[in-house]
Amino acid sequence: MGKIMLVDGHSILNRAFYGLPLLSNAEGTHTNAVMGFLNIIFKLMDEEKPDGMVVAFDVSAPTFRHEMYKEYKGTRHAMPEELKEQVPVMKQVLTAMNIAVVEHAGYEADDIIGTLSCLFQALGEEVSIISGDRDLLQLATDAVKVRIPKTRATGTEIEDYFAKDVEARYGVTPAEFIDMKALMGDSSDNIPGVPGIGEKTASKIISEYHTIENAHDHVDEIKPKKASENLKNYYEQAQFSKVLATIKTDCELDFDPRDAVISDIMNSRSYELLKKLELNNILKRFDAAPAAEKEYIRAQGPVDATCLEKLCSEISGYDAAGIYTFDENGFAGMALYIEGKAPVYAVEGENGMDREAISGFAGKVISAAGCSCFMDLKNALHYFNGDVYDGNRAEVITSTDNEHLFDCSVAAYLLNPIKNAYSYDTVAMDFLGETVPSRSEWLGKDGLDKAYRDPDKHDKLENFLACSASVPVSARTVLTDRLSGTGMLGLFKNVEMPLVFVLYDMERFGIRANGDELEAYGRQLSGRIGELETGIYDLAGEKFNINSPKQLGVILFEKMNMPYGKKTKTGYSTSADVLEKLRGYDPIVGMILEYRQLTKLKSTYADGLAAFIDPADGRIRSRFHQTITATGRISSTDPNLQNIPVRVELGRLIRKVFVPEKGKVFVDADYSQIELRVLAAMAGDENLIQAYRDAQDIHTATASLVFHTPIDEVTPLQRRNAKAVNFGIVYGISSFGLSQDLSISRKEASEYIERYFETYPGVKKFLDEAVSSAKENGYSLTLYGRRRPIPELKDSNFMQRQFGERVAMNAPVQGTAADIIKIAMVNVSRRLKSEGLNSKLILQIHDELLIEADEAEKEKVEKLLKEEMENAATLKVPLVADVNSGKNWYELK
């Protein structure tokens, strides 16, 4: 063969596990050790270019060393469950890659490697041993290299040892390394050695006398005296330790050297397994389409309009059709799949189809097919022109009580909301058990336009388009059955699917931004930032880079001698938490905190928003996402309009930039304390419920009960503290967290929480039951049946389990609140259309809805908005929505 790599399986897997943060795939299988192991092996393979490889593993059965010494390795901690579960997975991956795996009861992996090393040396092979265990240094020779990897987040570093390197590092030969270990012992393996002799003394003794036997013959000459005396007294133990430390090189193994030959590592089996494990970085080593032996469905095309027209006419009567629309760099078209027929894709000429053509064909498919399936329906709606969306097919497209439309990504999200993405390949893997190459595997970084114009990439383009159109059809039944089985089919049909159209409308309409007002806001921020800079420099007594944590740390903790100075490798920590603790020590701290806030406002909003204003109509069209957050909340990007600041006046002023069109007005409604109301309803706590029914100020009422104070005598401080507890309880706040929020001792905070639970025992019972239920089932539930998986509850790490418990307390409440606002959005949008109003729902900000209304419709819209938000759910406590109107967003608050 030539070159052989012998790998110490458990050792490398262990180092990989601790070298990388915990990772897991959609099924919850941990994968960080497997990924780290493969990264190390491939790095070494790229360097070594071996002809053969063997990975040796320990087995759980006792070895001959345990039979000699029952305490052998007795001090080792149990393997973490997250690592233990990856051992069989690692073996499965290696077997799929056709890499030889060897294990044998009674022997350790070291012994197997020692034996194979001698075997391959005898055959004239060049051997490299890969292990994180320095015990294997005894196997190094002039021809055998021991390579010790160190895995870090930044990459893998490797130390190489031939015989001469061992001697240079430890002062002993590889054979003498055994005697050195026999003297010094090994706490990890529980090899006793000789008490009082450490690595330096052991190295010195063996380098001079070469063996423990010869050292014992000259024991009176050994210095220091303590080492001499201990060797005399523990000589038999040293000899025994030498036997334990010696790697066996003559194991009886049923192994054929030809099995080590590396052949066809990147094959269909290994591809499918790595795809299932979601080790995407490793998948880059495959050539996309040929990686698996499966014959993928490939689209025929591009077809002309006549062919597409004919196919559309044949759709009627078919159960389902898959539609994928695209437009990249002005190259637009659509792919279509009908069950039982080959997929097709259509473009028209070099520049693709126009939107009207795409919309026309898509509309015909939707009208005729039993169900039209999409991977991302909201995105596809942007390709449908007004005639299709608002015209004679509007009822088909926007109906919420039929089976005409199905969004695979939304269905997959409901079933597993903690994934990062819901693309056709992940849906195929998770719900069909099929391994389908992703877009990047088919096309790399190429756009569809580039792939279309490159004849060598037509096959891959056609495969990608076929997958995009066919997977939604194939997955629909499985997803529907799973949703039904988990009790979420109603949530999907009645809330999430209608919401797709509401979010599409919001993206289509956008919100108008006044560019001149935005510039003025930027100037206002710049002025205040300049004032703060001057004030900070005056108080510091010098100019410095305020944005540099290193320079700021020197000013605060060295020059100004402030407390809480925690120095790290890069300097003092100047995080917001640290600065908040320092706020009362010097005015400079408050200025720095304000400076940071305002510079962020300027870069994110004053400067950042300008890039998103459409010059055609002055509107900003944010993208809204319903498959991102695990609890069901909607998020927005490009730009994130849900994160507009409200707590600081200069932050709130950004809302003046957002204005309605001429002749229109903003109408806004915000739920009052919806999460606390949901908590009261779900917990069924009579005291909390009664406070809301009596329309009391909930924070004052809580303060009165917790602090045993008449309600009209509650102080502002008591109310503030009660408010922190009220909201903190929803998020499973700890006594430590509350003490930080209120700047009180942990004891006081603990007493506050205890009093709170005494006041509202139903809340305590509800939270405890939420955690125990999540531990038993693995997920939390909202009032509407939405599931939130919480794998952290079974994590071996205490901090992760604590986090999981907080999630279990909060997810049912936050998720139910998210469900309610979604229901309100659907109902508000539906009524605006059904009543023929010209007003549009344009924005959702967590618990707040914003409508751009015709001035003539203002009162009707205010009434409609309040009704639909307050009647979106029937709870044991009333839902209250505060309605306001104004000529800009700022006036609404």
mmCIF file of N, CA and C in Angstrom, residues 536-591:
data_model
loop_
_atom_site.group_PDB
_atom_site.id
_atom_site.type_symbol
_atom_site.label_atom_id
_atom_site.label_comp_id
_atom_site.label_asym_id
_atom_site.label_seq_id
_atom_site.Cartn_x
_atom_site.Cartn_y
_atom_site.Cartn_z
ATOM 1 N N ILE A 536 -17.215 63.156 27.897
ATOM 2 C CA ILE A 536 -16.457 61.966 28.305
ATOM 3 C C ILE A 536 -14.959 62.284 28.345
ATOM 4 N N TYR A 537 -14.482 63.000 27.332
ATOM 5 C CA TYR A 537 -13.048 63.358 27.307
ATOM 6 C C TYR A 537 -12.695 64.275 28.489
ATOM 7 N N ASP A 538 -13.596 65.228 28.819
ATOM 8 C CA ASP A 538 -13.340 66.139 29.937
ATOM 9 C C ASP A 538 -13.237 65.373 31.256
ATOM 10 N N LEU A 539 -14.167 64.434 31.465
ATOM 11 C CA LEU A 539 -14.169 63.678 32.720
ATOM 12 C C LEU A 539 -12.995 62.703 32.796
ATOM 13 N N ALA A 540 -12.585 62.180 31.621
ATOM 14 C CA ALA A 540 -11.458 61.237 31.601
ATOM 15 C C ALA A 540 -10.120 61.955 31.684
ATOM 16 N N GLY A 541 -10.126 63.235 31.315
ATOM 17 C CA GLY A 541 -8.887 64.002 31.342
ATOM 18 C C GLY A 541 -8.013 63.776 30.127
ATOM 19 N N GLU A 542 -8.536 63.099 29.120
ATOM 20 C CA GLU A 542 -7.770 62.866 27.879
ATOM 21 C C GLU A 542 -8.704 62.347 26.806
ATOM 22 N N LYS A 543 -8.247 62.442 25.566
ATOM 23 C CA LYS A 543 -8.995 61.858 24.455
ATOM 24 C C LYS A 543 -8.583 60.402 24.273
ATOM 25 N N PHE A 544 -9.535 59.563 23.914
ATOM 26 C CA PHE A 544 -9.250 58.144 23.640
ATOM 27 C C PHE A 544 -10.373 57.608 22.758
ATOM 28 N N ASN A 545 -10.213 56.394 22.267
ATOM 29 C CA ASN A 545 -11.241 55.787 21.413
ATOM 30 C C ASN A 545 -12.328 55.175 22.297
ATOM 31 N N ILE A 546 -13.461 55.851 22.402
ATOM 32 C CA ILE A 546 -14.548 55.391 23.274
ATOM 33 C C ILE A 546 -15.076 54.032 22.817
ATOM 34 N N ASN A 547 -14.952 53.759 21.523
ATOM 35 C CA ASN A 547 -15.465 52.495 20.984
ATOM 36 C C ASN A 547 -14.509 51.329 21.211
ATOM 37 N N SER A 548 -13.327 51.616 21.756
ATOM 38 C CA SER A 548 -12.348 50.561 22.009
ATOM 39 C C SER A 548 -12.489 50.053 23.445
ATOM 40 N N PRO A 549 -12.984 48.823 23.660
ATOM 41 C CA PRO A 549 -13.094 48.294 25.027
ATOM 42 C C PRO A 549 -11.749 48.287 25.752
ATOM 43 N N LYS A 550 -10.668 48.052 25.005
ATOM 44 C CA LYS A 550 -9.344 48.001 25.630
ATOM 45 C C LYS A 550 -8.962 49.378 26.192
ATOM 46 N N GLN A 551 -9.113 50.424 25.366
ATOM 47 C CA GLN A 551 -8.764 51.768 25.830
ATOM 48 C C GLN A 551 -9.725 52.245 26.917
ATOM 49 N N LEU A 552 -11.007 51.919 26.773
ATOM 50 C CA LEU A 552 -11.992 52.321 27.776
ATOM 51 C C LEU A 552 -11.700 51.651 29.117
ATOM 52 N N GLY A 553 -11.305 50.376 29.077
ATOM 53 C CA GLY A 553 -10.976 49.647 30.302
ATOM 54 C C GLY A 553 -9.822 50.289 31.052
ATOM 55 N N VAL A 554 -8.804 50.739 30.323
ATOM 56 C CA VAL A 554 -7.647 51.387 30.953
ATOM 57 C C VAL A 554 -8.087 52.677 31.637
ATOM 58 N N ILE A 555 -8.940 53.457 30.964
ATOM 59 C CA ILE A 555 -9.423 54.714 31.547
ATOM 60 C C ILE A 555 -10.204 54.455 32.837
ATOM 61 N N LEU A 556 -11.156 53.528 32.782
ATOM 62 C CA LEU A 556 -12.049 53.313 33.926
ATOM 63 C C LEU A 556 -11.366 52.626 35.102
ATOM 64 N N PHE A 557 -10.582 51.569 34.800
ATOM 65 C CA PHE A 557 -10.104 50.714 35.887
ATOM 66 C C PHE A 557 -8.658 50.980 36.320
ATOM 67 N N GLU A 558 -7.892 51.640 35.462
ATOM 68 C CA GLU A 558 -6.522 51.964 35.853
ATOM 69 C C GLU A 558 -6.379 53.448 36.185
ATOM 70 N N LYS A 559 -6.858 54.297 35.282
ATOM 71 C CA LYS A 559 -6.710 55.727 35.532
ATOM 72 C C LYS A 559 -7.700 56.226 36.581
ATOM 73 N N MET A 560 -8.981 55.765 36.490
ATOM 74 C CA MET A 560 -10.001 56.271 37.402
ATOM 75 C C MET A 560 -10.254 55.313 38.580
ATOM 76 N N ASN A 561 -9.566 54.168 38.586
ATOM 77 C CA ASN A 561 -9.601 53.219 39.719
ATOM 78 C C ASN A 561 -11.009 52.790 40.120
ATOM 79 N N MET A 562 -11.841 52.528 39.162
ATOM 80 C CA MET A 562 -13.203 52.063 39.469
ATOM 81 C C MET A 562 -13.189 50.585 39.832
ATOM 82 N N PRO A 563 -14.193 50.138 40.607
ATOM 83 C CA PRO A 563 -14.264 48.720 40.993
ATOM 84 C C PRO A 563 -14.797 47.852 39.836
ATOM 85 N N TYR A 564 -14.904 46.558 40.107
ATOM 86 C CA TYR A 564 -15.435 45.557 39.165
ATOM 87 C C TYR A 564 -14.566 45.390 37.929
ATOM 88 N N GLY A 565 -13.297 45.756 38.045
ATOM 89 C CA GLY A 565 -12.398 45.595 36.905
ATOM 90 C C GLY A 565 -11.982 44.140 36.736
ATOM 91 N N LYS A 566 -12.531 43.492 35.747
ATOM 92 C CA LYS A 566 -12.223 42.076 35.499
ATOM 93 C C LYS A 566 -11.391 41.984 34.218
ATOM 94 N N LYS A 567 -10.124 41.642 34.381
ATOM 95 C CA LYS A 567 -9.219 41.653 33.241
ATOM 96 C C LYS A 567 -9.220 40.291 32.544
ATOM 97 N N THR A 568 -9.296 40.337 31.222
ATOM 98 C CA THR A 568 -9.236 39.127 30.403
ATOM 99 C C THR A 568 -7.983 39.194 29.538
ATOM 100 N N LYS A 569 -7.831 38.238 28.636
ATOM 101 C CA LYS A 569 -6.654 38.217 27.759
ATOM 102 C C LYS A 569 -6.601 39.460 26.872
ATOM 103 N N THR A 570 -7.772 40.003 26.537
ATOM 104 C CA THR A 570 -7.809 41.158 25.627
ATOM 105 C C THR A 570 -7.975 42.482 26.358
ATOM 106 N N GLY A 571 -8.030 42.437 27.684
ATOM 107 C CA GLY A 571 -8.190 43.683 28.447
ATOM 108 C C GLY A 571 -9.350 43.568 29.419
ATOM 109 N N TYR A 572 -9.743 44.696 29.985
ATOM 110 C CA TYR A 572 -10.844 44.703 30.947
ATOM 111 C C TYR A 572 -12.194 44.557 30.231
ATOM 112 N N SER A 573 -13.125 43.883 30.906
ATOM 113 C CA SER A 573 -14.474 43.793 30.369
ATOM 114 C C SER A 573 -15.189 45.121 30.577
ATOM 115 N N THR A 574 -15.775 45.651 29.504
ATOM 116 C CA THR A 574 -16.575 46.885 29.610
ATOM 117 C C THR A 574 -17.963 46.626 29.040
ATOM 118 N N SER A 575 -18.491 45.436 29.324
ATOM 119 C CA SER A 575 -19.818 45.076 28.844
ATOM 120 C C SER A 575 -20.871 45.944 29.513
ATOM 121 N N ALA A 576 -22.099 45.897 28.969
ATOM 122 C CA ALA A 576 -23.190 46.707 29.528
ATOM 123 C C ALA A 576 -23.452 46.340 30.982
ATOM 124 N N ASP A 577 -23.341 45.049 31.312
ATOM 125 C CA ASP A 577 -23.572 44.613 32.696
ATOM 126 C C ASP A 577 -22.572 45.258 33.653
ATOM 127 N N VAL A 578 -21.310 45.295 33.234
ATOM 128 C CA VAL A 578 -20.262 45.880 34.075
ATOM 129 C C VAL A 578 -20.505 47.378 34.231
ATOM 130 N N LEU A 579 -20.818 48.047 33.128
ATOM 131 C CA LEU A 579 -21.025 49.499 33.192
ATOM 132 C C LEU A 579 -22.247 49.864 34.029
ATOM 133 N N GLU A 580 -23.294 49.039 33.969
ATOM 134 C CA GLU A 580 -24.480 49.322 34.780
ATOM 135 C C GLU A 580 -24.143 49.295 36.274
ATOM 136 N N LYS A 581 -23.249 48.383 36.681
ATOM 137 C CA LYS A 581 -22.825 48.320 38.080
ATOM 138 C C LYS A 581 -22.074 49.584 38.482
ATOM 139 N N LEU A 582 -21.414 50.206 37.501
ATOM 140 C CA LEU A 582 -20.567 51.372 37.784
ATOM 141 C C LEU A 582 -21.318 52.695 37.660
ATOM 142 N N ARG A 583 -22.572 52.630 37.240
ATOM 143 C CA ARG A 583 -23.308 53.857 36.908
ATOM 144 C C ARG A 583 -23.273 54.890 38.040
ATOM 145 N N GLY A 584 -23.345 54.462 39.287
ATOM 146 C CA GLY A 584 -23.383 55.400 40.396
ATOM 147 C C GLY A 584 -22.033 55.918 40.843
ATOM 148 N N TYR A 585 -20.928 55.400 40.252
ATOM 149 C CA TYR A 585 -19.595 55.784 40.723
ATOM 150 C C TYR A 585 -19.092 57.083 40.097
ATOM 151 N N ASP A 586 -19.496 57.350 38.871
ATOM 152 C CA ASP A 586 -18.990 58.563 38.214
ATOM 153 C C ASP A 586 -19.922 58.888 37.046
ATOM 154 N N PRO A 587 -20.177 60.175 36.778
ATOM 155 C CA PRO A 587 -21.068 60.566 35.665
ATOM 156 C C PRO A 587 -20.576 60.068 34.310
ATOM 157 N N ILE A 588 -19.272 59.788 34.183
ATOM 158 C CA ILE A 588 -18.744 59.351 32.893
ATOM 159 C C ILE A 588 -19.391 58.044 32.434
ATOM 160 N N VAL A 589 -19.780 57.195 33.389
ATOM 161 C CA VAL A 589 -20.344 55.887 33.030
ATOM 162 C C VAL A 589 -21.691 56.056 32.332
ATOM 163 N N GLY A 590 -22.547 56.899 32.884
ATOM 164 C CA GLY A 590 -23.833 57.152 32.252
ATOM 165 C C GLY A 590 -23.671 57.729 30.867
ATOM 166 N N MET A 591 -22.678 58.614 30.706
ATOM 167 C CA MET A 591 -22.414 59.200 29.393
ATOM 168 C C MET A 591 -21.964 58.131 28.390
#
